[in-house]
Amino acid sequence: MSFQSLQIRYQTARSLPAPYSYFYTLTINTVAASAIQVDLAITYPDRDDIDDDELIAEGYTRNDDFAWSGRLPKAWWEALANLVRKTKLQPGNEDELGEDDDFWEIAVTANGNKTSGRPAKSDDWQYLMQELIQATYEAMGRERPFELIYLNLSNPSGEQELRLTASFAERSVTVTSVENRQEEKKTVPWSTLLHVMSQVYNYDYDPDDAQLKRPRRDGQWLNLGTEEWYDVSNYKALHKLFRDL
């Protein structure tokens, strides 16, 4: 089923305290065959009684409320339309929600008809909305595309480097391989990113053991978009993951 517009209202469960709690309103309209119009507003409530030092320690600031209006490409319409097709909306009653239940209200306008309710299965919506919010951060320049670098300095035939760059705004993933100064670039499905991230973040990386400059000694190294390089020479599953990309 195609859709002309979506409106999503979401709020974290009442049991989640500030500064972690938030709510947002997201409106999406189809404006062209190659784009959607997105209007997003996120609010982080009940922070007035929290000290600035405590907010900073948790990775927040006093002014994290966020609003953005702009366009995202066709790939986003396709992802949303696919999820709309799979979603069953059921009546939602806010008064019946438990302390640990998130609030969801989704309104879909399709073929001139409007339906609304709570998604029967919200996990897919939760994940896709987090990706879309990340896309808005990137589109406005607040964050950069995700980049991962795998460096193999123990390869008998010479240094190997693999770079994975994922643009949430474009919903695209590019893998660049460099070996013996020969560069090969290819585009891979978005699902590849999800697979790679699930494998990569399955490990704990100790910043105290990281190198802060590009390594030169033998081994396999991983950079997750910050200045730290982690020695992953003993992580055989990661070596296979990157060989297969």
XYZ file of N, CA and C in Angstrom:
735
model
N 0.850 -1.197 0.000
C 0.000 0.000 0.000
C 0.883 1.244 0.000
N 0.620 2.163 -0.945
C 1.308 3.443 -0.948
C 0.697 4.345 0.115
N 1.409 5.379 0.463
C 0.845 6.342 1.408
C 1.130 7.754 0.902
N 0.213 8.655 1.260
C 0.435 10.064 0.930
C 1.056 10.816 2.104
N 0.664 10.418 3.315
C 1.221 11.100 4.478
C 1.208 10.189 5.697
N 2.103 10.499 6.617
C 2.197 9.811 7.902
C 2.350 10.857 8.991
N 1.718 10.592 10.118
C 2.029 11.375 11.314
C 2.263 10.403 12.469
N 3.361 10.594 13.157
C 3.742 9.695 14.243
C 3.946 10.511 15.507
N 3.265 10.127 16.555
C 3.480 10.708 17.884
C 4.012 9.604 18.788
N 5.115 9.913 19.442
C 5.769 8.893 20.275
C 6.231 9.524 21.573
N 6.110 8.747 22.683
C 6.639 9.196 23.962
C 7.172 7.987 24.721
N 8.342 8.164 25.331
C 8.931 7.075 26.103
C 8.039 6.747 27.299
N 8.221 5.551 27.836
C 7.398 5.081 28.953
C 7.546 5.990 30.173
N 6.497 6.045 30.985
C 6.505 6.901 32.172
C 7.580 6.481 33.170
N 7.983 5.219 33.120
C 8.993 4.737 34.053
C 10.401 5.213 33.703
N 10.587 5.757 32.506
C 11.909 6.244 32.092
C 12.058 7.694 32.537
N 12.979 7.979 33.454
C 13.073 9.333 34.004
C 13.881 10.264 33.112
N 13.791 11.558 33.415
C 14.712 12.525 32.812
C 16.118 12.216 33.329
N 17.149 12.450 32.531
C 17.153 13.137 31.239
C 16.932 12.236 30.034
N 16.592 10.960 30.278
C 16.506 10.007 29.165
C 15.167 10.065 28.437
N 14.131 10.512 29.125
C 12.796 10.521 28.517
C 12.692 11.591 27.438
N 11.836 11.328 26.449
C 11.619 12.304 25.379
C 10.315 11.972 24.660
N 9.834 12.922 23.890
C 8.711 12.654 22.998
C 8.927 13.417 21.706
N 8.325 12.905 20.631
C 8.469 13.585 19.348
C 7.196 13.483 18.527
N 7.077 14.428 17.613
C 6.041 14.400 16.587
C 6.742 14.431 15.240
N 6.363 13.521 14.379
C 7.003 13.377 13.076
C 5.925 13.343 12.003
N 6.013 14.258 11.052
C 5.064 14.310 9.943
C 5.815 14.100 8.639
N 5.298 13.202 7.821
C 5.948 12.856 6.550
C 4.920 12.967 5.439
N 5.261 13.697 4.394
C 4.380 13.847 3.244
C 5.133 13.511 1.969
N 4.453 12.817 1.062
C 5.015 12.552 -0.250
C 4.890 13.815 -1.089
N 6.028 14.352 -1.551
C 5.990 15.604 -2.305
C 6.392 15.413 -3.756
N 7.061 14.305 -4.063
C 7.487 14.039 -5.435
C 7.849 12.571 -5.525
N 8.045 12.124 -6.769
C 8.408 10.714 -6.956
C 9.764 10.394 -6.350
N 10.577 11.428 -6.128
C 11.935 11.183 -5.658
C 12.215 11.759 -4.273
N 11.177 12.154 -3.521
C 11.453 12.786 -2.227
C 10.247 12.739 -1.308
N 10.528 12.861 -0.011
C 9.483 13.056 0.975
C 9.822 14.309 1.785
N 8.788 14.970 2.275
C 8.953 16.119 3.155
C 8.821 15.633 4.591
N 9.806 15.984 5.424
C 9.840 15.537 6.814
C 9.803 16.753 7.734
N 8.930 16.700 8.732
C 8.880 17.718 9.776
C 8.960 16.999 11.119
N 10.002 17.302 11.873
C 10.283 16.580 13.110
C 10.509 17.560 14.252
N 9.921 17.254 15.402
C 10.160 18.041 16.619
C 10.322 17.071 17.787
N 11.468 17.146 18.481
C 11.762 16.291 19.631
C 11.925 17.160 20.872
N 11.299 16.738 21.957
C 11.384 17.469 23.220
C 11.840 16.529 24.331
N 12.756 17.034 25.161
C 13.250 16.289 26.326
C 12.728 16.990 27.584
N 11.705 16.446 28.225
C 11.042 17.162 29.326
C 11.716 16.932 30.681
N 11.286 17.746 31.652
C 11.576 17.533 33.079
C 13.060 17.551 33.412
N 13.798 18.445 32.773
C 15.230 18.531 33.066
C 15.586 19.709 33.969
N 14.594 20.493 34.351
C 14.883 21.719 35.108
C 15.552 21.441 36.439
N 15.259 20.295 37.049
C 15.803 19.987 38.373
C 17.104 19.185 38.311
N 17.662 19.037 37.122
C 18.900 18.274 36.961
C 20.060 19.245 36.744
N 21.132 19.061 37.496
C 22.299 19.937 37.376
C 22.954 19.783 36.008
N 23.554 20.868 35.545
C 24.250 20.840 34.262
C 25.352 19.790 34.240
N 26.085 19.667 35.362
C 27.183 18.690 35.424
C 26.666 17.275 35.244
N 25.490 16.992 35.822
C 24.912 15.657 35.692
C 24.471 15.401 34.259
N 23.892 16.416 33.612
C 23.484 16.277 32.208
C 24.701 15.999 31.327
N 25.761 16.756 31.533
C 26.963 16.596 30.721
C 27.566 15.210 30.933
N 27.558 14.743 32.183
C 28.107 13.420 32.482
C 27.341 12.322 31.768
N 26.061 12.554 31.506
C 25.242 11.565 30.806
C 25.252 11.772 29.292
N 26.019 12.753 28.825
C 26.117 12.997 27.389
C 25.049 13.913 26.834
N 24.380 14.671 27.719
C 23.312 15.579 27.293
C 23.706 17.027 27.563
N 22.857 17.938 27.101
C 23.022 19.358 27.401
C 21.677 19.901 27.864
N 21.676 21.163 28.220
C 20.438 21.799 28.670
C 19.477 22.035 27.507
N 20.016 22.105 26.298
C 19.191 22.483 25.137
C 19.243 21.408 24.054
N 18.762 20.222 24.365
C 18.772 19.134 23.393
C 17.497 19.061 22.558
N 16.484 19.873 22.879
C 15.279 19.882 22.052
C 15.684 20.165 20.606
N 14.964 19.570 19.679
C 15.430 19.565 18.292
C 14.240 19.655 17.348
N 14.401 20.436 16.298
C 13.367 20.519 15.258
C 14.051 20.636 13.907
N 13.472 19.954 12.922
C 14.034 20.007 11.564
C 12.914 19.840 10.553
N 13.039 20.567 9.462
C 12.102 20.447 8.357
C 12.900 20.408 7.063
N 12.655 19.389 6.261
C 13.402 19.276 5.018
C 12.996 18.028 4.255
N 13.740 17.746 3.189
C 13.401 16.614 2.324
C 14.447 15.509 2.419
N 13.959 14.280 2.307
C 14.815 13.110 2.221
C 14.477 12.359 0.935
N 15.405 11.562 0.404
C 15.237 10.976 -0.930
C 14.279 9.788 -0.970
N 14.086 9.297 -2.186
C 13.118 8.224 -2.457
C 13.365 6.973 -1.631
N 14.617 6.673 -1.333
C 14.929 5.470 -0.561
C 14.200 5.475 0.774
N 14.000 6.646 1.338
C 13.262 6.742 2.600
C 11.778 6.470 2.403
N 11.228 6.966 1.304
C 9.816 6.663 1.022
C 9.636 5.151 0.878
N 10.553 4.495 0.194
C 10.445 3.051 -0.013
C 10.500 2.297 1.316
N 11.419 2.700 2.204
C 11.531 2.027 3.499
C 10.268 2.217 4.331
N 9.734 3.424 4.328
C 8.520 3.704 5.092
C 7.314 2.986 4.502
N 7.201 3.023 3.167
C 6.061 2.369 2.516
C 6.072 0.871 2.787
N 7.258 0.274 2.793
C 7.366 -1.149 3.074
C 6.894 -1.461 4.489
N 7.249 -0.605 5.443
C 6.828 -0.836 6.824
C 5.327 -0.588 6.987
N 4.811 0.418 6.307
C 3.359 0.683 6.364
C 2.585 -0.529 5.865
N 3.062 -1.137 4.784
C 2.376 -2.303 4.222
C 2.309 -3.454 5.222
N 3.343 -3.599 6.050
C 3.402 -4.727 6.980
C 2.721 -4.440 8.317
N 2.335 -3.193 8.534
C 1.861 -2.786 9.860
C 0.356 -2.936 10.007
N -0.040 -3.499 11.135
C -1.443 -3.521 11.537
C -1.621 -2.539 12.685
N -2.509 -1.580 12.477
C -2.777 -0.585 13.509
C -3.971 -1.044 14.344
N -3.821 -0.956 15.639
C -4.901 -1.340 16.537
C -5.277 -0.150 17.415
N -6.508 -0.107 17.888
C -6.925 1.024 18.725
C -5.996 1.192 19.921
N -5.658 2.435 20.217
C -4.775 2.710 21.337
C -5.464 3.580 22.367
N -5.335 3.213 23.620
C -5.906 3.980 24.719
C -4.777 4.308 25.690
N -4.420 5.598 25.742
C -3.295 6.008 26.579
C -3.524 5.649 28.046
N -4.773 5.683 28.490
C -5.071 5.393 29.893
C -4.793 3.935 30.256
N -4.737 3.069 29.243
C -4.517 1.642 29.511
C -3.044 1.252 29.464
N -2.163 2.208 29.154
C -0.739 1.899 29.076
C -0.156 1.698 30.470
N 0.735 0.710 30.599
C 1.439 0.493 31.849
C 2.609 1.454 31.991
N 3.232 1.439 33.157
C 4.356 2.325 33.431
C 5.507 2.103 32.463
N 5.654 0.878 31.975
C 6.784 0.544 31.105
C 6.421 0.519 29.630
N 5.237 0.998 29.290
C 4.787 0.993 27.891
C 5.054 2.340 27.230
N 5.694 2.314 26.078
C 5.842 3.532 25.283
C 4.496 3.900 24.661
N 4.316 5.187 24.430
C 3.109 5.657 23.753
C 3.385 5.786 22.262
N 2.505 5.205 21.452
C 2.588 5.320 19.998
C 1.230 5.727 19.443
N 1.242 6.638 18.494
C 0.047 6.927 17.704
C 0.502 7.214 16.276
N 0.065 6.376 15.360
C 0.451 6.514 13.954
C -0.801 6.735 13.120
N -0.787 7.784 12.317
C -1.894 8.073 11.409
C -1.376 7.980 9.979
N -2.043 7.165 9.175
C -1.632 6.930 7.799
C -2.737 7.388 6.861
N -2.375 8.226 5.901
C -3.307 8.604 4.844
C -2.870 7.920 3.557
N -3.736 7.062 3.032
C -3.409 6.303 1.821
C -4.669 6.157 0.982
N -4.531 6.416 -0.311
C -5.663 6.291 -1.240
C -6.874 7.077 -0.769
N -6.605 8.230 -0.180
C -7.685 9.099 0.266
C -8.302 8.718 1.591
N -7.863 7.618 2.197
C -8.418 7.161 3.468
C -7.385 7.335 4.577
N -7.865 7.690 5.765
C -6.983 7.891 6.906
C -7.289 6.860 7.984
N -6.258 6.161 8.441
C -6.392 5.223 9.537
C -5.373 5.590 10.607
N -5.690 5.286 11.853
C -4.766 5.630 12.928
C -4.852 4.600 14.044
N -3.819 4.551 14.845
C -3.791 3.630 15.963
C -2.376 3.345 16.404
N -2.244 2.335 17.223
C -0.965 1.901 17.748
C -0.499 0.681 16.962
N 0.772 0.639 16.532
C 1.229 -0.531 15.777
C 1.212 -1.784 16.645
N 0.697 -2.871 16.081
C 0.642 -4.126 16.835
C 2.034 -4.588 17.225
N 3.002 -4.351 16.341
C 4.404 -4.647 16.637
C 5.197 -3.353 16.444
N 5.704 -2.809 17.531
C 6.321 -1.486 17.466
C 7.844 -1.527 17.279
N 8.467 -2.696 17.423
C 9.928 -2.749 17.364
C 10.476 -2.242 16.033
N 9.834 -2.649 14.921
C 10.311 -2.209 13.609
C 10.167 -0.697 13.449
N 9.075 -0.146 13.971
C 8.887 1.302 13.926
C 9.930 2.009 14.782
N 10.191 1.452 15.957
C 11.181 2.064 16.839
C 12.535 2.153 16.147
N 12.934 1.088 15.498
C 14.243 1.056 14.849
C 14.289 2.008 13.658
N 13.267 1.968 12.813
C 13.281 2.810 11.622
C 13.213 4.288 11.995
N 12.459 4.619 13.039
C 12.378 6.018 13.451
C 13.712 6.520 13.997
N 14.453 5.656 14.700
C 15.773 6.058 15.164
C 16.695 6.328 13.972
N 16.588 5.504 12.948
C 17.380 5.732 11.733
C 16.977 7.043 11.064
N 15.686 7.319 11.015
C 15.215 8.538 10.365
C 15.657 9.772 11.147
N 15.599 9.701 12.471
C 16.082 10.828 13.277
C 17.568 11.049 13.026
N 18.332 9.962 12.934
C 19.754 10.074 12.603
C 19.934 10.724 11.230
N 19.047 10.392 10.296
C 19.116 10.994 8.955
C 18.904 12.502 9.019
N 17.995 12.956 9.869
C 17.762 14.403 9.983
C 18.979 15.093 10.599
N 19.609 14.465 11.599
C 20.825 15.033 12.176
C 21.894 15.208 11.101
N 22.004 14.201 10.255
C 23.018 14.253 9.194
C 22.665 15.291 8.138
N 21.381 15.348 7.782
C 20.953 16.273 6.731
C 21.210 17.733 7.114
N 21.109 18.038 8.402
C 21.327 19.423 8.833
C 22.784 19.691 9.227
N 23.649 18.671 9.106
C 25.052 18.847 9.412
C 25.409 18.700 10.870
N 24.460 18.243 11.662
C 24.721 18.051 13.095
C 25.621 16.839 13.336
N 25.513 15.830 12.484
C 26.374 14.657 12.564
C 26.822 14.265 11.163
N 27.943 13.555 11.100
C 28.474 13.099 9.815
C 27.961 11.692 9.507
N 28.060 11.282 8.259
C 27.760 9.880 7.946
C 28.630 8.951 8.789
N 28.106 7.778 9.069
C 28.859 6.790 9.841
C 29.997 6.237 8.986
N 31.182 6.150 9.576
C 32.313 5.577 8.846
C 33.062 4.590 9.737
N 33.427 3.487 9.151
C 34.185 2.436 9.826
C 35.375 2.104 8.941
N 36.548 1.915 9.559
C 37.750 1.540 8.810
C 38.345 0.285 9.433
N 38.587 -0.706 8.607
C 39.274 -1.938 9.020
C 40.618 -1.966 8.312
N 41.682 -2.123 9.088
C 43.036 -2.061 8.548
C 43.767 -3.355 8.881
N 44.241 -4.033 7.833
C 44.985 -5.277 8.012
C 46.449 -5.027 7.638
N 47.296 -4.997 8.663
C 48.715 -4.749 8.440
C 49.540 -6.034 8.523
N 48.852 -7.170 8.568
C 49.538 -8.473 8.627
C 49.347 -9.275 7.348
N 48.860 -8.635 6.313
C 48.608 -9.326 5.057
C 49.926 -9.522 4.305
N 50.270 -10.746 3.926
C 51.558 -11.002 3.254
C 51.741 -10.207 1.969
N 50.653 -9.917 1.273
C 50.783 -9.215 -0.010
C 50.749 -7.694 0.127
N 50.670 -7.203 1.342
C 50.684 -5.761 1.536
C 49.499 -5.263 2.342
N 49.557 -4.000 2.720
C 48.518 -3.386 3.553
C 47.153 -3.437 2.878
N 46.157 -3.799 3.659
C 44.769 -3.805 3.179
C 43.941 -2.855 4.031
N 43.116 -2.064 3.384
C 42.222 -1.158 4.099
C 40.816 -1.294 3.530
N 39.847 -1.340 4.417
C 38.448 -1.376 4.002
C 37.706 -0.269 4.733
N 37.021 0.563 3.981
C 36.233 1.653 4.564
C 34.754 1.451 4.235
N 33.940 1.471 5.251
C 32.494 1.413 5.061
C 31.919 2.767 5.463
N 31.214 3.393 4.543
C 30.591 4.693 4.800
C 29.092 4.565 4.605
N 28.342 4.937 5.631
C 26.883 4.822 5.586
C 26.254 6.190 5.789
N 25.520 6.645 4.794
C 24.774 7.899 4.902
C 23.338 7.583 5.279
N 22.936 7.996 6.466
C 21.550 7.794 6.878
C 20.622 8.715 6.089
N 21.099 9.908 5.749
C 20.267 10.833 4.983
C 19.945 10.271 3.602
N 20.941 9.673 2.955
C 20.736 9.096 1.633
C 20.290 7.642 1.702
N 20.390 7.063 2.876
C 20.095 5.641 3.093
C 20.913 4.791 2.112
N 22.209 5.023 2.126
C 23.104 4.330 1.202
C 24.367 3.896 1.934
N 24.954 2.788 1.479
C 26.166 2.247 2.081
C 27.197 1.999 0.982
N 28.401 2.525 1.180
C 29.492 2.343 0.226
C 30.654 1.646 0.913
N 31.209 0.656 0.249
C 32.385 -0.051 0.754
C 33.546 0.217 -0.200
N 34.642 0.728 0.344
C 35.834 1.014 -0.446
C 36.982 0.126 0.047
N 37.553 -0.650 -0.851
C 38.677 -1.537 -0.513
C 39.936 -1.011 -1.183
N 41.029 -0.942 -0.421
C 42.312 -0.482 -0.958
C 43.365 -1.521 -0.636
N 44.034 -2.019 -1.676
C 45.109 -2.991 -1.506
C 46.173 -2.709 -2.557
N 47.416 -2.560 -2.093
C 48.522 -2.237 -3.000
C 48.199 -1.008 -3.848
N 47.598 -0.038 -3.188
C 47.251 1.253 -3.799
C 46.172 1.155 -4.870
N 45.569 -0.012 -5.001
C 44.464 -0.184 -5.942
C 43.149 -0.063 -5.168
N 42.311 0.850 -5.620
C 41.061 1.129 -4.913
C 39.863 0.579 -5.679
N 38.985 -0.061 -4.943
C 37.750 -0.590 -5.525
C 36.580 -0.147 -4.651
N 35.585 0.443 -5.288
C 34.444 0.969 -4.543
C 33.160 0.323 -5.042
N 32.266 -0.006 -4.112
C 30.987 -0.585 -4.498
C 29.902 -0.152 -3.521
N 28.667 -0.169 -4.001
C 27.505 0.113 -3.170
C 26.877 -1.204 -2.749
N 26.541 -1.318 -1.481
C 25.950 -2.546 -0.952
C 24.588 -2.228 -0.352
N 23.738 -3.240 -0.163
C 22.400 -2.993 0.387
C 22.457 -2.402 1.797
N 21.405 -1.646 2.143
C 21.322 -1.051 3.468
C 21.362 -2.118 4.566
N 20.822 -3.282 4.288
C 20.814 -4.357 5.277
C 22.236 -4.781 5.661
N 23.208 -4.537 4.773
C 24.603 -4.852 5.093
C 25.079 -4.065 6.300
N 24.660 -2.798 6.382
C 25.051 -1.969 7.525
C 24.543 -2.568 8.824
N 23.296 -3.003 8.825
C 22.713 -3.565 10.048
C 23.482 -4.809 10.478
N 23.852 -5.635 9.505
C 24.611 -6.854 9.798
C 25.992 -6.504 10.353
N 26.670 -5.561 9.711
C 28.015 -5.188 10.147
C 27.969 -4.595 11.557
N 27.039 -3.697 11.808
C 26.978 -3.045 13.115
C 26.633 -4.045 14.217
N 25.780 -5.002 13.917
C 25.435 -5.997 14.938
C 26.645 -6.836 15.313
N 27.533 -7.080 14.341
C 28.743 -7.853 14.611
C 29.803 -7.003 15.305
N 30.007 -5.800 14.794
C 31.064 -4.928 15.315
C 30.791 -4.534 16.760
N 29.542 -4.177 17.051
C 29.232 -3.714 18.406
C 28.891 -4.868 19.348
N 29.211 -6.065 18.923
C 29.063 -7.227 19.796
C 30.266 -7.365 20.735
N 31.269 -6.507 20.509
C 32.493 -6.552 21.318
C 32.606 -5.280 22.160
N 33.304 -5.408 23.273
C 33.622 -4.251 24.111
C 35.026 -3.779 23.767
N 35.149 -2.486 23.468
C 36.442 -1.924 23.107
C 36.896 -0.986 24.230
N 38.107 -1.194 24.714
C 38.626 -0.420 25.833
C 39.418 0.775 25.305
N 38.909 1.996 25.539
C 39.635 3.176 25.044
C 41.054 3.279 25.600
N 41.271 2.714 26.786
C 42.609 2.798 27.380
C 43.631 1.983 26.598
N 43.153 1.003 25.846
C 44.053 0.162 25.059
C 44.158 0.613 23.603
N 43.484 1.680 23.260
C 43.428 2.120 21.864
C 44.652 2.961 21.504
N 44.971 2.966 20.216
C 45.961 3.890 19.682
C 45.237 5.108 19.136
N 45.839 6.275 19.306
C 45.190 7.521 18.886
C 45.699 8.023 17.542
N 46.595 7.260 16.919
C 47.059 7.568 15.575
C 46.957 6.309 14.728
N 46.922 6.502 13.426
C 46.835 5.358 12.520
C 47.971 4.378 12.808
N 47.646 3.095 13.071
C 48.673 2.127 13.476
C 49.679 1.845 12.359
N 50.877 1.421 12.790
C 51.912 1.016 11.833
C 52.415 -0.400 12.087
N 52.168 -0.915 13.295
C 52.675 -2.256 13.585
C 51.689 -3.318 13.106
N 52.200 -4.532 12.919
C 51.385 -5.623 12.392
C 50.150 -5.858 13.256
N 49.141 -6.375 12.590
C 47.896 -6.682 13.289
C 46.706 -6.229 12.466
N 45.535 -6.466 13.000
C 44.291 -5.993 12.386
C 43.699 -4.935 13.307
N 43.250 -3.845 12.720
C 42.831 -2.684 13.493
C 41.458 -2.203 13.029
N 40.722 -1.623 13.971
C 39.368 -1.140 13.679
C 39.205 0.273 14.204
N 38.684 1.132 13.336
C 38.364 2.509 13.706
C 36.873 2.735 13.474
N 36.185 3.267 14.489
C 34.730 3.418 14.413
C 34.309 4.879 14.252
N 35.141 5.637 13.550
C 34.779 7.013 13.238
C 35.272 8.029 14.239
N 36.007 7.577 15.263
C 36.618 8.491 16.216
C 38.135 8.399 16.048
N 38.891 9.012 16.975
C 40.346 8.967 16.831
C 40.941 7.643 17.303
N 40.153 6.823 17.986
C 40.683 5.579 18.537
C 40.776 4.472 17.484
N 41.899 3.758 17.508
C 42.109 2.550 16.714
C 42.237 1.378 17.680
N 41.406 0.355 17.466
C 41.388 -0.794 18.366
C 42.051 -1.999 17.702
N 42.882 -2.684 18.473
C 43.528 -3.905 17.989
C 42.515 -5.047 18.055
N 42.121 -5.555 16.892
C 41.127 -6.632 16.836
C 41.750 -7.903 16.245
N 43.046 -8.037 16.424
C 43.772 -9.174 15.832
C 43.231 -10.516 16.303
N 42.692 -10.556 17.509
C 42.195 -11.820 18.055
C 40.705 -12.051 17.808
N 40.069 -11.134 17.096
C 38.623 -11.244 16.858
C 38.397 -11.877 15.481
N 38.472 -13.187 15.426
C 38.426 -13.888 14.144
C 37.111 -13.672 13.398
N 36.017 -13.532 14.139
C 34.726 -13.325 13.479
C 34.709 -12.008 12.710
N 35.399 -10.991 13.215
C 35.461 -9.707 12.514
C 36.309 -9.817 11.257
N 37.387 -10.589 11.317
C 38.220 -10.753 10.125
C 37.399 -11.366 8.986
N 36.613 -12.373 9.305
C 35.776 -13.006 8.290
C 34.713 -12.026 7.784
N 34.138 -11.260 8.706
C 33.113 -10.276 8.317
C 33.635 -9.315 7.264
N 34.826 -8.794 7.509
C 35.368 -7.802 6.570
C 35.917 -8.435 5.303
N 36.406 -9.665 5.373
C 36.829 -10.356 4.147
C 35.654 -10.566 3.207
N 34.483 -10.789 3.783
C 33.305 -11.104 2.964
C 32.616 -9.874 2.398
N 32.994 -8.682 2.852
C 32.333 -7.480 2.356
C 32.740 -7.172 0.910
